[in-house]
mmCIF file of C-alpha atoms in Angstrom:
data_model
loop_
_atom_site.group_PDB
_atom_site.id
_atom_site.type_symbol
_atom_site.label_atom_id
_atom_site.label_comp_id
_atom_site.label_asym_id
_atom_site.label_seq_id
_atom_site.Cartn_x
_atom_site.Cartn_y
_atom_site.Cartn_z
ATOM 1 C CA MET K 904 -16.487 4.580 4.293
ATOM 2 C CA THR K 905 -18.997 7.416 4.562
ATOM 3 C CA SER K 906 -21.751 5.113 3.286
ATOM 4 C CA GLU K 907 -21.522 3.384 6.663
ATOM 5 C CA VAL K 908 -21.958 6.534 8.766
ATOM 6 C CA VAL K 909 -24.019 8.887 6.578
ATOM 7 C CA GLU K 910 -27.588 7.617 6.703
ATOM 8 C CA ASN K 911 -29.276 10.406 4.766
ATOM 9 C CA GLU K 912 -27.162 12.291 2.218
ATOM 10 C CA LEU K 913 -29.532 15.255 1.820
ATOM 11 C CA GLU K 914 -29.756 15.680 5.570
ATOM 12 C CA PHE K 915 -25.953 15.359 5.882
ATOM 13 C CA TYR K 916 -25.493 18.376 3.584
ATOM 14 C CA SER K 917 -28.375 20.503 4.833
ATOM 15 C CA LYS K 918 -27.360 20.070 8.503
ATOM 16 C CA ALA K 919 -23.818 21.196 7.698
ATOM 17 C CA GLU K 920 -25.093 24.235 5.811
ATOM 18 C CA LYS K 921 -27.315 25.160 8.741
ATOM 19 C CA TYR K 922 -24.432 24.679 11.209
ATOM 20 C CA TRP K 923 -22.115 27.076 9.336
ATOM 21 C CA LYS K 924 -24.847 29.717 9.003
ATOM 22 C CA ASP K 925 -24.714 30.119 12.798
ATOM 23 C CA VAL K 926 -20.910 30.288 13.046
ATOM 24 C CA PRO K 927 -19.399 33.777 13.594
ATOM 25 C CA ALA K 928 -17.632 35.168 10.501
ATOM 26 C CA THR K 929 -14.288 35.451 12.316
ATOM 27 C CA VAL K 930 -10.959 33.579 12.242
ATOM 28 C CA ASP K 931 -11.905 31.984 15.571
ATOM 29 C CA GLY K 932 -15.242 30.915 14.077
ATOM 30 C CA MET K 933 -13.533 29.416 11.034
ATOM 31 C CA LEU K 934 -11.224 27.418 13.305
ATOM 32 C CA GLY K 935 -13.835 26.231 15.801
ATOM 33 C CA GLY K 936 -12.431 28.280 18.674
ATOM 34 C CA TYR K 937 -8.797 27.515 17.798
ATOM 35 C CA GLY K 938 -8.014 30.880 16.199
ATOM 36 C CA HIS K 939 -4.678 30.941 18.030
ATOM 37 C CA ILE K 940 -3.329 28.118 15.824
ATOM 38 C CA SER K 941 -3.848 30.097 12.604
ATOM 39 C CA SER K 942 -0.261 31.380 12.298
ATOM 40 C CA ILE K 943 1.256 27.939 12.977
ATOM 41 C CA ASP K 944 -1.047 26.511 10.315
ATOM 42 C CA ILE K 945 -0.288 29.182 7.703
ATOM 43 C CA ASN K 946 3.486 29.064 8.243
ATOM 44 C CA SER K 947 3.559 25.268 7.793
ATOM 45 C CA SER K 948 1.343 25.480 4.705
ATOM 46 C CA ARG K 949 3.575 28.152 3.147
ATOM 47 C CA LYS K 950 6.674 26.009 3.677
ATOM 48 C CA PHE K 951 4.900 22.965 2.206
ATOM 49 C CA LEU K 952 3.641 24.896 -0.822
ATOM 50 C CA GLN K 953 6.863 26.722 -1.603
ATOM 51 C CA ARG K 954 8.718 23.509 -2.392
ATOM 52 C CA PHE K 955 6.513 23.264 -5.528
ATOM 53 C CA LEU K 956 6.864 26.947 -6.458
ATOM 54 C CA ARG K 957 10.687 26.947 -6.514
ATOM 55 C CA ASP K 958 12.601 27.119 -9.796
ATOM 56 C CA GLY K 959 12.847 23.973 -11.886
ATOM 57 C CA PRO K 960 11.449 22.395 -15.053
ATOM 58 C CA ASN K 961 8.270 21.150 -13.335
ATOM 59 C CA ARG K 962 7.730 24.230 -11.205
ATOM 60 C CA THR K 963 4.122 24.996 -10.270
ATOM 61 C CA GLY K 964 3.014 28.393 -11.584
ATOM 62 C CA THR K 965 1.870 31.347 -9.461
ATOM 63 C CA THR K 966 -0.793 32.876 -11.707
ATOM 64 C CA ARG K 967 -3.996 31.634 -10.140
ATOM 65 C CA ALA K 968 -5.132 29.696 -7.062
ATOM 66 C CA LEU K 969 -8.500 28.415 -5.854
ATOM 67 C CA ASP K 970 -9.407 28.364 -2.143
ATOM 68 C CA CYS K 971 -12.029 25.666 -1.467
ATOM 69 C CA GLY K 972 -14.158 25.935 1.663
ATOM 70 C CA ALA K 973 -12.639 29.411 1.887
ATOM 71 C CA GLY K 974 -14.836 30.841 4.641
ATOM 72 C CA ILE K 975 -13.955 34.501 5.264
ATOM 73 C CA GLY K 976 -10.665 34.073 3.391
ATOM 74 C CA ARG K 977 -8.184 33.288 6.172
ATOM 75 C CA ILE K 978 -6.074 31.145 3.796
ATOM 76 C CA THR K 979 -6.655 33.425 0.816
ATOM 77 C CA LYS K 980 -5.403 36.440 2.783
ATOM 78 C CA ARG K 981 -2.360 34.968 4.482
ATOM 79 C CA LEU K 982 -1.226 32.125 2.214
ATOM 80 C CA LEU K 983 -2.534 32.462 -1.339
ATOM 81 C CA LEU K 984 -2.690 36.206 -2.116
ATOM 82 C CA PRO K 985 0.965 36.727 -1.067
ATOM 83 C CA LEU K 986 2.042 33.969 -3.497
ATOM 84 C CA PHE K 987 -0.397 34.150 -6.447
ATOM 85 C CA LYS K 988 -1.433 36.918 -8.847
ATOM 86 C CA THR K 989 -5.141 36.132 -8.488
ATOM 87 C CA VAL K 990 -7.290 33.903 -6.288
ATOM 88 C CA ASP K 991 -10.828 32.539 -6.560
ATOM 89 C CA MET K 992 -12.791 31.569 -3.443
ATOM 90 C CA VAL K 993 -15.602 29.038 -3.058
ATOM 91 C CA ASP K 994 -17.719 28.505 0.064
ATOM 92 C CA VAL K 995 -21.254 27.326 0.809
ATOM 93 C CA THR K 996 -21.970 30.182 3.275
ATOM 94 C CA GLU K 997 -22.815 33.498 1.624
ATOM 95 C CA ASP K 998 -22.248 35.537 4.814
ATOM 96 C CA PHE K 999 -18.632 34.350 4.979
ATOM 97 C CA LEU K 1000 -17.928 35.449 1.391
ATOM 98 C CA THR K 1001 -19.567 38.820 2.099
ATOM 99 C CA LYS K 1002 -17.378 39.262 5.180
ATOM 100 C CA ALA K 1003 -14.302 38.253 3.122
ATOM 101 C CA LYS K 1004 -14.629 41.408 1.035
ATOM 102 C CA SER K 1005 -13.826 43.598 4.063
ATOM 103 C CA TYR K 1006 -11.565 41.073 5.858
ATOM 104 C CA LEU K 1007 -9.204 40.778 2.860
ATOM 105 C CA GLY K 1008 -8.632 44.547 2.657
ATOM 106 C CA GLU K 1009 -6.855 46.146 -0.305
ATOM 107 C CA GLU K 1010 -5.310 42.885 -1.509
ATOM 108 C CA GLY K 1011 -8.828 41.485 -1.904
ATOM 109 C CA ARG K 1012 -8.994 43.314 -5.239
ATOM 110 C CA ARG K 1013 -7.018 40.383 -6.628
ATOM 111 C CA VAL K 1014 -9.792 37.928 -5.746
ATOM 112 C CA ARG K 1015 -11.519 37.488 -9.091
ATOM 113 C CA ASN K 1016 -14.481 35.302 -8.144
ATOM 114 C CA TYR K 1017 -16.471 34.539 -5.016
ATOM 115 C CA PHE K 1018 -18.407 31.336 -5.727
ATOM 116 C CA CYS K 1019 -21.183 30.534 -3.243
ATOM 117 C CA CYS K 1020 -21.602 26.786 -3.683
ATOM 118 C CA GLY K 1021 -21.133 23.448 -1.941
ATOM 119 C CA LEU K 1022 -18.096 21.566 -3.298
ATOM 120 C CA GLN K 1023 -20.301 18.597 -4.203
ATOM 121 C CA ASP K 1024 -21.891 20.900 -6.819
ATOM 122 C CA PHE K 1025 -18.838 22.937 -7.799
ATOM 123 C CA SER K 1026 -16.715 22.506 -10.925
ATOM 124 C CA PRO K 1027 -13.435 24.422 -11.185
ATOM 125 C CA GLU K 1028 -12.980 25.987 -14.610
ATOM 126 C CA PRO K 1029 -10.902 23.518 -16.674
ATOM 127 C CA ASN K 1030 -7.173 24.192 -17.136
ATOM 128 C CA SER K 1031 -7.295 27.321 -14.968
ATOM 129 C CA TYR K 1032 -5.517 26.890 -11.648
ATOM 130 C CA ASP K 1033 -1.904 26.437 -10.600
ATOM 131 C CA VAL K 1034 -2.968 25.425 -7.086
ATOM 132 C CA ILE K 1035 -6.322 24.221 -5.784
ATOM 133 C CA TRP K 1036 -6.209 24.424 -1.978
ATOM 134 C CA ILE K 1037 -8.783 22.355 -0.035
ATOM 135 C CA GLN K 1038 -8.512 22.766 3.732
ATOM 136 C CA TRP K 1039 -10.731 21.537 6.577
ATOM 137 C CA VAL K 1040 -13.664 20.854 4.283
ATOM 138 C CA ILE K 1041 -13.367 17.325 2.812
ATOM 139 C CA GLY K 1042 -15.285 15.988 5.822
ATOM 140 C CA HIS K 1043 -18.366 17.736 4.482
ATOM 141 C CA LEU K 1044 -18.388 15.538 1.348
ATOM 142 C CA THR K 1045 -19.372 11.896 1.018
ATOM 143 C CA ASP K 1046 -16.693 9.575 -0.425
ATOM 144 C CA ASN K 1047 -18.318 9.545 -3.855
ATOM 145 C CA HIS K 1048 -18.749 13.304 -3.965
ATOM 146 C CA LEU K 1049 -15.179 13.856 -2.755
ATOM 147 C CA SER K 1050 -13.764 11.521 -5.389
ATOM 148 C CA ASP K 1051 -15.850 13.211 -8.116
ATOM 149 C CA PHE K 1052 -14.858 16.667 -6.900
ATOM 150 C CA LEU K 1053 -11.165 15.722 -6.973
ATOM 151 C CA LYS K 1054 -11.590 14.482 -10.559
ATOM 152 C CA ARG K 1055 -13.020 17.904 -11.479
ATOM 153 C CA CYS K 1056 -10.108 19.560 -9.655
ATOM 154 C CA ARG K 1057 -7.671 17.494 -11.696
ATOM 155 C CA ALA K 1058 -9.295 18.852 -14.854
ATOM 156 C CA GLY K 1059 -9.060 22.367 -13.391
ATOM 157 C CA LEU K 1060 -5.256 22.295 -13.123
ATOM 158 C CA ARG K 1061 -2.893 24.128 -15.428
ATOM 159 C CA PRO K 1062 0.332 22.343 -16.518
ATOM 160 C CA ASN K 1063 2.375 21.427 -13.398
ATOM 161 C CA GLY K 1064 -0.532 22.500 -11.202
ATOM 162 C CA ILE K 1065 -1.260 20.751 -7.904
ATOM 163 C CA VAL K 1066 -4.241 19.948 -5.722
ATOM 164 C CA VAL K 1067 -3.559 20.286 -1.986
ATOM 165 C CA ILE K 1068 -5.710 18.778 0.760
ATOM 166 C CA LYS K 1069 -5.054 19.736 4.387
ATOM 167 C CA ASP K 1070 -7.366 18.128 6.901
ATOM 168 C CA ASN K 1071 -7.961 16.174 10.083
ATOM 169 C CA MET K 1072 -7.200 12.454 9.992
ATOM 170 C CA ALA K 1073 -8.859 9.868 12.223
ATOM 171 C CA GLN K 1074 -6.803 7.135 13.886
ATOM 172 C CA GLU K 1075 -8.946 4.428 12.324
ATOM 173 C CA GLY K 1076 -11.937 4.228 9.996
ATOM 174 C CA VAL K 1077 -14.477 7.015 9.492
ATOM 175 C CA ILE K 1078 -15.860 9.006 12.439
ATOM 176 C CA MET K 1079 -19.098 11.001 12.220
ATOM 177 C CA ASP K 1080 -19.430 14.392 13.916
ATOM 178 C CA ASP K 1081 -23.116 15.105 14.433
ATOM 179 C CA VAL K 1082 -22.501 18.667 15.628
ATOM 180 C CA ASP K 1083 -21.286 20.099 12.303
ATOM 181 C CA SER K 1084 -22.444 17.141 10.177
ATOM 182 C CA SER K 1085 -19.022 16.074 8.936
ATOM 183 C CA VAL K 1086 -16.862 12.968 8.849
ATOM 184 C CA CYS K 1087 -13.212 12.412 9.718
ATOM 185 C CA ARG K 1088 -11.442 9.710 7.706
ATOM 186 C CA ASP K 1089 -8.250 7.837 8.418
ATOM 187 C CA LEU K 1090 -5.196 8.081 6.144
ATOM 188 C CA ASP K 1091 -5.942 4.801 4.400
ATOM 189 C CA VAL K 1092 -9.442 5.902 3.356
ATOM 190 C CA VAL K 1093 -8.159 9.272 2.113
ATOM 191 C CA HIS K 1094 -5.391 7.578 0.096
ATOM 192 C CA LYS K 1095 -7.987 5.319 -1.551
ATOM 193 C CA ILE K 1096 -10.188 8.286 -2.509
ATOM 194 C CA ILE K 1097 -7.179 10.148 -3.964
ATOM 195 C CA ARG K 1098 -6.275 7.093 -6.066
ATOM 196 C CA ARG K 1099 -9.896 6.647 -7.144
ATOM 197 C CA ALA K 1100 -9.908 10.230 -8.405
ATOM 198 C CA GLY K 1101 -6.934 9.364 -10.647
ATOM 199 C CA LEU K 1102 -4.565 11.647 -8.739
ATOM 200 C CA HIS K 1103 -0.963 10.812 -7.941
ATOM 201 C CA LEU K 1104 0.396 11.701 -4.487
ATOM 202 C CA LEU K 1105 3.501 13.940 -4.693
ATOM 203 C CA ALA K 1106 4.015 14.755 -1.002
ATOM 204 C CA GLU K 1107 2.436 14.086 2.385
ATOM 205 C CA GLU K 1108 3.228 15.754 5.685
ATOM 206 C CA ARG K 1109 1.889 15.705 9.231
ATOM 207 C CA GLN K 1110 1.321 19.107 10.817
ATOM 208 C CA GLU K 1111 3.493 19.773 13.865
ATOM 209 C CA ASN K 1112 2.925 21.977 16.930
ATOM 210 C CA PHE K 1113 -0.852 21.726 17.040
ATOM 211 C CA PRO K 1114 -2.658 21.186 20.378
ATOM 212 C CA ASP K 1115 -2.570 17.567 21.566
ATOM 213 C CA GLU K 1116 -6.329 17.319 21.987
ATOM 214 C CA ILE K 1117 -7.217 17.839 18.331
ATOM 215 C CA TYR K 1118 -7.052 15.330 15.479
ATOM 216 C CA HIS K 1119 -3.755 14.818 13.666
ATOM 217 C CA VAL K 1120 -3.696 17.067 10.603
ATOM 218 C CA TYR K 1121 -2.063 16.011 7.322
ATOM 219 C CA THR K 1122 -1.275 17.886 4.122
ATOM 220 C CA PHE K 1123 -1.241 16.120 0.732
ATOM 221 C CA ALA K 1124 -0.068 17.447 -2.637
ATOM 222 C CA MET K 1125 -1.157 15.649 -5.796
ATOM 223 C CA ARG K 1126 -1.723 15.990 -9.497
#
């Protein structure tokens, strides 16, 4: 649990904020030097997401999505804007959201809101989103804050909406990364936090074709 590895909560958040302020506002910066995996990532995410957007009585809508930990809008641009009428973005680093406005190009006109805020302090507007996408950012929240944030996400969903987490998974336990002030949890810990938030797991998938030297990456859909 993060309580075992995070000694000072305030410091944990402020160090992460400081780290991201110095990261270049580029795709490579967003992916920690692994910009070349972006297309593999996006293509897998699209395939995963589309199974919920297909026709059927419980089909997830395509009106509005929220990109959490959005950075310069890599996921907004390539995954969410092609599938949803409008998108909102939230990120703690103001420079990234500023850069997003040029990076997204013409299609960026369909981004309604740019929220500059840490997820521990962010509340999605209730009953507003068909999909809330949370990628490579849960490690910047303590267990309690992550569970609380997921509860607020649940309240932010429209009927048949889903919350999606895509993130690194540790082999065992919780591992602290002092460089960017984040944690990496194992599958068991993440499952417990999802349950604690009152969410029900609909699908889980391990990302394929990523470099061997990085953590395993899993995608979860829940509501």
